[in-house]
XYZ file of C-alpha atoms in Angstrom:
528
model
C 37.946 -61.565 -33.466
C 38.575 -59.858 -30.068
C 35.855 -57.820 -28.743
C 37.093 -54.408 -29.431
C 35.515 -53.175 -26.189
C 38.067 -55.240 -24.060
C 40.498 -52.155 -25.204
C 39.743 -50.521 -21.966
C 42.209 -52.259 -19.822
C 43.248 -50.862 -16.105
C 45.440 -52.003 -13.869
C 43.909 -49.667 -11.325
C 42.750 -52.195 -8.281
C 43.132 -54.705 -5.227
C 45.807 -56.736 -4.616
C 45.477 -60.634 -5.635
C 44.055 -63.451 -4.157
C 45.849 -66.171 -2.669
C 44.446 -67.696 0.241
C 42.793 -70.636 -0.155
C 39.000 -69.649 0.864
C 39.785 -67.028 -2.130
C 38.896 -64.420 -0.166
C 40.831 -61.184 -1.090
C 44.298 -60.160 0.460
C 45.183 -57.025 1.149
C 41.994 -55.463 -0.381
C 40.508 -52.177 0.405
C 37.328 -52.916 2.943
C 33.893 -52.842 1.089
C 35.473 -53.102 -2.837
C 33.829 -55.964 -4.566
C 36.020 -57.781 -6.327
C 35.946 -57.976 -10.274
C 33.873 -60.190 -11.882
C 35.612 -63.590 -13.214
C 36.624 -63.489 -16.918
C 36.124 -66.621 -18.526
C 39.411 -66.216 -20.539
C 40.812 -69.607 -21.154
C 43.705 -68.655 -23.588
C 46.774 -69.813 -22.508
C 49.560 -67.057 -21.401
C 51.620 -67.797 -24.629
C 49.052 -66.745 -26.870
C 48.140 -63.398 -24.499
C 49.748 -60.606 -27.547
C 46.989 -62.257 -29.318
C 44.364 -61.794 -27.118
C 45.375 -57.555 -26.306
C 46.209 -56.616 -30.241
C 46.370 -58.761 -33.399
C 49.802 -57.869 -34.312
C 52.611 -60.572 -34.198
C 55.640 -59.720 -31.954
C 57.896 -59.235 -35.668
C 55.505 -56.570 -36.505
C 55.195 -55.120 -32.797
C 58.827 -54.612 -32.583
C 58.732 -53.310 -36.482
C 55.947 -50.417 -34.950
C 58.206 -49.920 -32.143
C 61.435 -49.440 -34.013
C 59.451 -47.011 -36.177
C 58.621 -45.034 -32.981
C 61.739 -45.477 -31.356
C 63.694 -43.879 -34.806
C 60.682 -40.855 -34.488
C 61.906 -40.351 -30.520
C 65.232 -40.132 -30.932
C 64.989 -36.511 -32.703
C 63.916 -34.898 -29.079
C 66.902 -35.387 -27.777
C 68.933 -35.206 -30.945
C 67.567 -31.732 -32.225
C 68.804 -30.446 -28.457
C 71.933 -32.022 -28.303
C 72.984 -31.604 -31.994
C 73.407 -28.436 -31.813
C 75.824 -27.832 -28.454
C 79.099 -28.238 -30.305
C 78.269 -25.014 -32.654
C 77.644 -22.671 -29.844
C 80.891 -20.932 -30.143
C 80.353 -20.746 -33.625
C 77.668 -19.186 -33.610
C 78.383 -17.018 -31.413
C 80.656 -15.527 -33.769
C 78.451 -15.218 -36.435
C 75.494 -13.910 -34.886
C 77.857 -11.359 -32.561
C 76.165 -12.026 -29.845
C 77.816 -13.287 -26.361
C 77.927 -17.247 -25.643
C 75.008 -16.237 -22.998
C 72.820 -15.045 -25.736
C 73.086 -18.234 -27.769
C 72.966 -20.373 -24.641
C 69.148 -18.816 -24.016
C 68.233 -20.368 -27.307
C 68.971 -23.805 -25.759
C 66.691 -22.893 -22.510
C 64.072 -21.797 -24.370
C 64.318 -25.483 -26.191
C 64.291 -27.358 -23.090
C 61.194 -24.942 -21.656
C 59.209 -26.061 -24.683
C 60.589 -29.751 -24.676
C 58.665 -30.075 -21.565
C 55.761 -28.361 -22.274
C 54.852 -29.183 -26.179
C 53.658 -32.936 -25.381
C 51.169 -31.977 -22.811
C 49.866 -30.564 -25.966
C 50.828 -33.294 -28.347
C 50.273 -36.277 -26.437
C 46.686 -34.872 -25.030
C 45.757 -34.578 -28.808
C 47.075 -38.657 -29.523
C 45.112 -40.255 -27.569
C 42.058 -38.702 -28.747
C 42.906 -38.001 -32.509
C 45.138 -40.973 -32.903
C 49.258 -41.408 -32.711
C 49.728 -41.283 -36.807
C 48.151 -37.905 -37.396
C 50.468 -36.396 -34.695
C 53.506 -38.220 -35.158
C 53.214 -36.726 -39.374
C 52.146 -33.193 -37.826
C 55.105 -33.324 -35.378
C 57.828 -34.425 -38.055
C 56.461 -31.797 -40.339
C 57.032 -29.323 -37.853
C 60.420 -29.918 -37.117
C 61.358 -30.508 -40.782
C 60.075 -26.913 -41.962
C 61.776 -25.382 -38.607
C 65.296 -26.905 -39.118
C 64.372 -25.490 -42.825
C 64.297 -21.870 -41.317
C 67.360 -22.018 -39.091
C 69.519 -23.375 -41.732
C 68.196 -20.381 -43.528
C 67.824 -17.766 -40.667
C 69.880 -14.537 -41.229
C 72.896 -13.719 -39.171
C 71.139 -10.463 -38.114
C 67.698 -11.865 -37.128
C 68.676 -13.322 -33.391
C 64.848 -13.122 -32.823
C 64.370 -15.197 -35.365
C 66.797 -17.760 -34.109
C 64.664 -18.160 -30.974
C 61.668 -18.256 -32.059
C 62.343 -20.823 -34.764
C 64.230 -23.254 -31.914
C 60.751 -22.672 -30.086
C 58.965 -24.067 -33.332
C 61.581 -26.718 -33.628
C 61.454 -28.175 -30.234
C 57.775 -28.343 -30.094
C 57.609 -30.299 -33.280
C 60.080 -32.832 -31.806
C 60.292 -32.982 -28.212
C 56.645 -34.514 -28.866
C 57.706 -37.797 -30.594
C 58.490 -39.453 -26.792
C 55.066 -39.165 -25.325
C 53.795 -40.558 -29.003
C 56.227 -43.485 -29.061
C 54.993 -44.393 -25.152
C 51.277 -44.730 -26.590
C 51.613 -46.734 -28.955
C 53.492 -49.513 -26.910
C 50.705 -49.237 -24.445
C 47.798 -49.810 -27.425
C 49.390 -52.177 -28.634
C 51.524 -54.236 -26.284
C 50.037 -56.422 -22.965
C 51.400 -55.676 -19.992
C 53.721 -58.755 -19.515
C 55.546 -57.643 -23.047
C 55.746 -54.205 -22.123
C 59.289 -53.733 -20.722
C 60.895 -55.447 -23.716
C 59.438 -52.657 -26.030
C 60.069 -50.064 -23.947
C 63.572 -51.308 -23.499
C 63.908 -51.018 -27.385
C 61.768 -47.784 -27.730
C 63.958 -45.806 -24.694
C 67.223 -46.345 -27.044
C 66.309 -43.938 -29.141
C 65.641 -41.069 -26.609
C 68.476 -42.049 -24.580
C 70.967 -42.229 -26.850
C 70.184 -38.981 -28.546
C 72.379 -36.993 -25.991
C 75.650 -39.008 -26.547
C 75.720 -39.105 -30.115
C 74.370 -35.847 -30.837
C 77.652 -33.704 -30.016
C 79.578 -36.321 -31.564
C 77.537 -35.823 -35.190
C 77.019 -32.014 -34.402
C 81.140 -31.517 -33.872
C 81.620 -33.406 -37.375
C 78.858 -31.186 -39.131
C 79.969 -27.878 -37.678
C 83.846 -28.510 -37.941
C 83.590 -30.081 -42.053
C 80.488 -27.844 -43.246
C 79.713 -25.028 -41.304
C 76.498 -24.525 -38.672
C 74.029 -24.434 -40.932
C 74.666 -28.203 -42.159
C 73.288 -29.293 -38.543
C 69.817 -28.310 -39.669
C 70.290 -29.355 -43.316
C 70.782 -32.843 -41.913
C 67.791 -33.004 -39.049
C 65.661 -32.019 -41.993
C 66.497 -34.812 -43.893
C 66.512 -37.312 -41.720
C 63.010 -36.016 -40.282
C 62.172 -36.223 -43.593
C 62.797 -40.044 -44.413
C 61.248 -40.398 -40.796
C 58.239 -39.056 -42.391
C 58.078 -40.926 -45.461
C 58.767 -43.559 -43.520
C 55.746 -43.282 -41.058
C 53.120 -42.310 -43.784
C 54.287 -45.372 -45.615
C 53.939 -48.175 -43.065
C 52.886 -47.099 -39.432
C 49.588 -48.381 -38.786
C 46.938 -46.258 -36.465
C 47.382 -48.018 -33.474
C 44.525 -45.691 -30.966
C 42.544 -48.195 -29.127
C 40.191 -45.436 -29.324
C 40.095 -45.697 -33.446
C 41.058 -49.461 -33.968
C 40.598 -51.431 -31.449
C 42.750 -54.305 -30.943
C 43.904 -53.503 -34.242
C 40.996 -55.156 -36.026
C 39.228 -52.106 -36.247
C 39.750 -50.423 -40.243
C 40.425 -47.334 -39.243
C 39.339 -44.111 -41.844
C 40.902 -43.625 -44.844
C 43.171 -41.024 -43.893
C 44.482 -42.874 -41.038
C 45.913 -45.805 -43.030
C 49.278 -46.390 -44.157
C 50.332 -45.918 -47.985
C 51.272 -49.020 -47.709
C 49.410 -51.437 -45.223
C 51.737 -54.485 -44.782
C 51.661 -54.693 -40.603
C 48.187 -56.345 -39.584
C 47.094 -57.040 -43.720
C 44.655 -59.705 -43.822
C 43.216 -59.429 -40.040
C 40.810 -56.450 -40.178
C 37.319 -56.683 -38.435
C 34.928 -57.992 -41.703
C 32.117 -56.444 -40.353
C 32.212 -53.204 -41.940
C 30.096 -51.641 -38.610
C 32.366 -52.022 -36.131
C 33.447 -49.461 -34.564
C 36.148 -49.000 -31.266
C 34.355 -47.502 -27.969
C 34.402 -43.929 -28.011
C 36.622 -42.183 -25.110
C 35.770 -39.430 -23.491
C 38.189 -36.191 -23.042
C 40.556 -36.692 -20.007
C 42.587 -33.704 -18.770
C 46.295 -34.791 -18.674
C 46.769 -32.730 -15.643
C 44.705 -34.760 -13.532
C 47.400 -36.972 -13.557
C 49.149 -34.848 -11.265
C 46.469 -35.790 -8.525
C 47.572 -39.448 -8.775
C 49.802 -40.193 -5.486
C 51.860 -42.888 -7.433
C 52.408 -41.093 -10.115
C 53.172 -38.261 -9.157
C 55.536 -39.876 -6.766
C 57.138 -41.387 -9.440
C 57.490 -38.449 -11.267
C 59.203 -36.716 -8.948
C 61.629 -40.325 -7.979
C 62.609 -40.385 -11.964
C 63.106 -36.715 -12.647
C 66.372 -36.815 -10.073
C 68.290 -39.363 -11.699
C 67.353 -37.833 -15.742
C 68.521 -34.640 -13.762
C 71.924 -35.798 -12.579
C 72.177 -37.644 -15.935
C 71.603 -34.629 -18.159
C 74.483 -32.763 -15.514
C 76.843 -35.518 -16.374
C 76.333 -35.214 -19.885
C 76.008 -30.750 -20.513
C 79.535 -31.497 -18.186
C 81.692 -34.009 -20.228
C 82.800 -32.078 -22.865
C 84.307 -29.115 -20.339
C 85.493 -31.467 -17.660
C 87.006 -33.572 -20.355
C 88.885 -30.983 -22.306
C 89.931 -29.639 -18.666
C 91.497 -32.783 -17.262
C 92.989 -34.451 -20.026
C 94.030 -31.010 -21.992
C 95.284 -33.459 -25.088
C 91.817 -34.389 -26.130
C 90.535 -32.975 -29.750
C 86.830 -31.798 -29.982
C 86.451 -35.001 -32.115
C 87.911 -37.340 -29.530
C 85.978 -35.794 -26.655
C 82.845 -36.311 -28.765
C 83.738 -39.821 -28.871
C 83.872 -39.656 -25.328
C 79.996 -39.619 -25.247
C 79.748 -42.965 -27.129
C 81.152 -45.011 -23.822
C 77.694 -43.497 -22.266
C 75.330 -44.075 -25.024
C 76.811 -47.842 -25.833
C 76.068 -48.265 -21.960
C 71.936 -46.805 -22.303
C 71.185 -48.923 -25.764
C 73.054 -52.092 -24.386
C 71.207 -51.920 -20.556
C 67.879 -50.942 -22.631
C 67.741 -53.832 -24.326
C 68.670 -55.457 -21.327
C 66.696 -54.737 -18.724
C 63.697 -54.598 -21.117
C 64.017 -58.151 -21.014
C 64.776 -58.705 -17.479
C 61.054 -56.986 -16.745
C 59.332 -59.039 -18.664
C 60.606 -62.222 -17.530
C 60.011 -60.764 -13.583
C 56.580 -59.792 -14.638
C 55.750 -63.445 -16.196
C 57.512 -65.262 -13.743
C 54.871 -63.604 -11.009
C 52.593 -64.233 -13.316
C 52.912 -68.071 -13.332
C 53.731 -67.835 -9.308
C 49.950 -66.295 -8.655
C 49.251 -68.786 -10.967
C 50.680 -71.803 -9.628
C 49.312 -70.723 -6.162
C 45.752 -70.359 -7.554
C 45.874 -74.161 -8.539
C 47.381 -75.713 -5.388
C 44.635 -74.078 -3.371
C 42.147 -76.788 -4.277
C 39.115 -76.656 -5.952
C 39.925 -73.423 -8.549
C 38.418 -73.382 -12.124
C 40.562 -72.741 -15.134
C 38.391 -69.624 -15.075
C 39.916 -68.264 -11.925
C 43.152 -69.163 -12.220
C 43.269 -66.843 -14.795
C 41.296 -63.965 -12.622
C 44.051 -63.798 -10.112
C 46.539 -62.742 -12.891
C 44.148 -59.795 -14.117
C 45.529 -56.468 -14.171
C 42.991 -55.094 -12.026
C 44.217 -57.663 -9.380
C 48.159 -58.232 -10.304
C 50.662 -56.701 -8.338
C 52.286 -54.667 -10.713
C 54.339 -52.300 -8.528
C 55.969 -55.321 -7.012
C 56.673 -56.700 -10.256
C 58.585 -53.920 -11.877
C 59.876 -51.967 -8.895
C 61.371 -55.021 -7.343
C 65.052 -54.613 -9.377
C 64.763 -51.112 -8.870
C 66.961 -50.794 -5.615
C 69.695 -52.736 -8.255
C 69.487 -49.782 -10.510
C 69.499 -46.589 -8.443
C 72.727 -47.891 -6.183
C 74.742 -48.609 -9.662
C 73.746 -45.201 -10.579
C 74.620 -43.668 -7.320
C 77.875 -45.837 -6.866
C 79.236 -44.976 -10.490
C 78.126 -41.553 -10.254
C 80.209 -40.884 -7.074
C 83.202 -42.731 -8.362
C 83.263 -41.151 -12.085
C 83.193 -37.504 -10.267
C 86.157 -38.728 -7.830
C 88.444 -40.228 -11.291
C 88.159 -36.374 -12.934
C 88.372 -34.757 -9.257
C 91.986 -36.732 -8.609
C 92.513 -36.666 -12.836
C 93.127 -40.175 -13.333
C 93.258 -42.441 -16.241
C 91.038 -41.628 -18.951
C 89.729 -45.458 -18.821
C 88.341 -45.183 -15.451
C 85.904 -42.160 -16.245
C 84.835 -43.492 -19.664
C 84.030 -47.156 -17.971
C 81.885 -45.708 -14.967
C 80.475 -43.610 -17.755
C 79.154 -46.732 -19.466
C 77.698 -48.259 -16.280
C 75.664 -44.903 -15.537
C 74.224 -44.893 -18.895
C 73.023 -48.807 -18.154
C 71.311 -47.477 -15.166
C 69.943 -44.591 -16.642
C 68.112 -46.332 -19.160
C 66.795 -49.119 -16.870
C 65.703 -46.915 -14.282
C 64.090 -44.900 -17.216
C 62.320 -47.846 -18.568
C 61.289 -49.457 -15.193
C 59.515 -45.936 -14.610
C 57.897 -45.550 -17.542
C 56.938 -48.852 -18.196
C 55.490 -48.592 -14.759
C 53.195 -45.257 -15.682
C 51.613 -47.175 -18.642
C 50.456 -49.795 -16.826
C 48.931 -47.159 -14.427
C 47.034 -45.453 -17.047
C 47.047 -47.481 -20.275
C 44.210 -45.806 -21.743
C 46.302 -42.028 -20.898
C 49.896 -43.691 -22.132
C 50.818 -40.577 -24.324
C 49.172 -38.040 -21.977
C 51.115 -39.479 -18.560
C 54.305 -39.726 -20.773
C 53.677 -36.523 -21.723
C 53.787 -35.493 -17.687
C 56.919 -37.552 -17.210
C 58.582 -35.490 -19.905
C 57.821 -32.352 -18.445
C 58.979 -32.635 -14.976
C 62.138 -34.902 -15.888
C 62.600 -31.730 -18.467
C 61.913 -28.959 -15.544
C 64.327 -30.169 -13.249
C 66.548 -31.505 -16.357
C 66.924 -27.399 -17.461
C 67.614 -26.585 -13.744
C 70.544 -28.948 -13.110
C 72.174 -27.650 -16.231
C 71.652 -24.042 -15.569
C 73.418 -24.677 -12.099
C 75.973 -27.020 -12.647
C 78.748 -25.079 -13.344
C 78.259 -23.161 -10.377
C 78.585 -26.478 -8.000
C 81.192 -27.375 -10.087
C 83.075 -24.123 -9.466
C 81.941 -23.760 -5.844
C 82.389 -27.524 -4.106
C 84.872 -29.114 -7.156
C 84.397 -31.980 -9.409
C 84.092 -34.921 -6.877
C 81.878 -33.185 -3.914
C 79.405 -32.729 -6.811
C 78.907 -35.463 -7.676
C 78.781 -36.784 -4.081
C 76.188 -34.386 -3.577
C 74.062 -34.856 -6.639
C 73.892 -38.551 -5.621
C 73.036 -37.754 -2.554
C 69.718 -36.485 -3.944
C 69.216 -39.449 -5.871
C 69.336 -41.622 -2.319
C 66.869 -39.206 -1.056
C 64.311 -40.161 -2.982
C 64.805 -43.500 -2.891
C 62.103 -44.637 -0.294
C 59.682 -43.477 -3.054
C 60.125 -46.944 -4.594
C 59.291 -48.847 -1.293
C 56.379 -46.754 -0.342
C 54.981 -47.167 -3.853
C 55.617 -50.944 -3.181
C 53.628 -50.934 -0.423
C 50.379 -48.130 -1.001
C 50.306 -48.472 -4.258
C 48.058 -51.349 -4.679
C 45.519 -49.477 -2.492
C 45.636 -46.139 -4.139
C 44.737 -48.337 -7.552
C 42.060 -49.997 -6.025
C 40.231 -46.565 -4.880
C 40.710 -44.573 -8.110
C 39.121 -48.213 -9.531
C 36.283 -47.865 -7.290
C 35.483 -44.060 -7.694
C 35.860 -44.640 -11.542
C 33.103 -47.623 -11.858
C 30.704 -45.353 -9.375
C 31.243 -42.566 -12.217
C 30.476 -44.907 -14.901
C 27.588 -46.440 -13.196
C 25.888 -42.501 -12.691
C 26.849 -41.643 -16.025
């Protein structure tokens, strides 16, 4: 059985070794190197070795998550095409109803600091029910809320966005308890699908509901499928805390267990003592004081800021160039950018995990043909603490960003000069592809920097991609109206280029700045 103490894994630390005296390259002066780990399992067998769970049940756990995430983004977006509806029925101008959407997006940012801080102390399952339950007895309310009671109205979307904007940070920590970091991007390729497609095919179901049934038959149908996302969870999600279970050998309490416990049966710890290290609170904020992180913060929350411009704009810039659209066919227009995020999630999931492993095996191979190197420390060069990790999933990055920025540019100049619908709609699909990857790159990237914080620092991504998210909206139009359709988007991917030598300078301090918050953290353990 693993050790369940081996759960706290950092990546925080020195570059490898490679030269052949195996003294340490690019190493901050006076940091000892880690201790060899006598870990002679070969790399095939590694899932084994960081949870018990077989990849069919990891990627069952992460579809589970990934259906729980998608309701962030499809409880905001759901509800756009019945703005003018309601509008009408509450008499109230379209300004008035458009605050109820702000105040969503404020609290979509700011609920999983809350949420996510709470998961990885009290455990993923407990939240993701609470969250679900929250949402379910919200969209209850506003399918019930009075045409009279505006106040109402905004306080209940405040209720309903804190009970799902939450479900992203959750879904992010359980791929980091339970997946290593050289099978990380292929989950979180899977996992971002959900989040990222939300947007597209939210107006497209919301325009259906609100045109055959009315307004109110949005929330009747996010409460039922929160609902049989509930039943679903308490039935089969296992606790997954590394905190609680371990590896996953750990049993965790009653309560915490599945009505049905089919993922991991048969490979609990027999010794009925064992119990997973206990983890010590960890203000999420802190995060903030990381230079990488919050450098990466910032590089991600200008492309999820152009993205969420491109898609509050479609539907108006649509309808305005090509007049002979229905609402129904200019909700279908969003599909062209959500096939393009679940198709390049799954996609470039893939691609990181075969960079990661084949740098893996390089370090590895280099390790060997040095002379004179144990088994033993051919497998210390490839630890996390020593791995290059920035190097290994920033590396495509430059790939990603000038797509984005290319497409971006060229899908404002097609609806600037109005011309066939075909060229729009395929750019569209490409900067959905690079959304997603440049999404998943990022956040698979701020796992590995603080495995044992994945909800927590997921939680901080959400909020500032959310905060400058809310502001490109709010301000869109008025570009739009100001500079025209094209210069806009020039201009808003001109921002994305600026922060662009984030990913090189990451590249290159980033090692360092993991080896020092390494070093200050073992002094603090050693005092303590």
């Amino acid at each position: 059985m693993t050790d369940p103490r081996r759960v706290e894994n950092s990546v925080e630390g020195p570059v490898i070794p490679q030269d052949n005296d195996n003294s340490p390259v690019n190493v901050e002066e006076n940091e000892d190197p880690a201790p060899a780990v006598n870990n002679e399992e070969p790399p095939a067998n590694e899932h084994r070795s960081y949870s018990i769970y077989t990849p069919s049940e990891k990627w069952l756990i992460v579809c589970t998550a990934s259906l729980a995430g998608i309701f962030s983004p499809l409880t905001a977006n759901i509800y756009l095409p019945a703005i003018p509806v309601m509008t009408i029925a509450f008499h109230k101008s379209t300004e008035l109803i458009n605050l109820t959407v702000t105040v969503y997006m404020v609290l979509q940012g700011i609920s999983p600091m809350f949420w996510g801080t709470l998961a990885d102390r009290a455990g993923r399952r407990p939240m993701f029910l609470a969250c679900l339950l929250v949402l379910a007895l919200s969209c209850v309310g506003l399918a019930l809320v009075p045409t009279n009671a505006y106040w109402l109205l905004l306080v209940l979307r405040c209720v309903q966005a804190a009970g799902s904007a939450s479900t992203i940070a959750l879904g992010a920590g359980v791929i980091g308890d339970i997946a290593a970091p050289h099978e990380r991007g292929g989950y979180f390729g899977l996992w971002n699908v959900g989040p990222m497609v939300g947007p597209c095919i939210g107006p497209v179901l919301g325009g259906l509901l609100a045109q055959g049934f009315g307004w109110r038959a949005i929330f009747w149908f996010l409460c039922i499928a929160t609902m049989v996302c509930f039943v679903l969870i308490l039935a089969i999600l296992p606790e997954t805390l590394r905190a609680i279970v371990g590896d996953g050998s750990i049993s965790p309490p009653h309560l915490y267990r599945p009505l049905f416990p089919i993922i991991g049966r048969g490979r609990f710890s027999a010794a009925p003592s064992a119990r997973a290290p206990v983890r010590k609170f960890r203000n999420p904020l802190l995060l903030f004081l990381y230079p990488d992180v919050s450098l990466l913060l910032l590089y991600q929350a200008i492309p999820y800021a152009v993205f969420y411009a491109v898609t509050a704009s479609i539907s108006s810039l649509f309808q305005t160039v090509y007049p002979w659209l229905s609402e129904i066919e200019t909700g279908l227009c969003f599909l062209s950018i959500g096939g393009g995020m679940m198709i390049g999630g799954l996609v470039t999931g893939r691609l990181l995990d075969h960079d990661y492993q084949r740098i893996r095996q390089t370090l590895m191979r280099r390790a060997q043909e040095s002379g004179g190197v144990e088994k033993a420390q051919v497998q210390h060069v490839t630890m996390e603490e020593h791995f290059p990790i920035e190097h290994a999933r920033l590396r495509t990055m430059p790939v990603y960003i000038t797509v984005f920025i290319v497409t971006c540019i060229g899908y404002g100049w097609c609806l600037d000069k109005g011309v066939s619908i075909a060229g729009p709609l395929v750019l569209l699909f490409f900067i959905g592809w690079s959304t997603v990857a440049i999404a998943n790159i990022v956040t698979t990237v701020l796992v590995d920097l603080a495995p044992e914080m994945s909800s927590s620092i997921t939680a901080c991504n959400n909020l500032v991609r959310c905060s400058f998210g809310a502001a490109c909206v709010s301000v869109i139009n008025l570009i739009l109206n100001a500079i025209g359709i094209g210069w806009t988007y020039v201009l808003l991917s001109g921002l994305c280029a600026a922060v662009f030598p984030i990913v090189p300078l990451i590249m290159l301090k980033g090692p360092k700045w993991r080896a020092k918050r390494r070093a200050r953290r073992q002094v603090s353990e050693a005092q303590s």
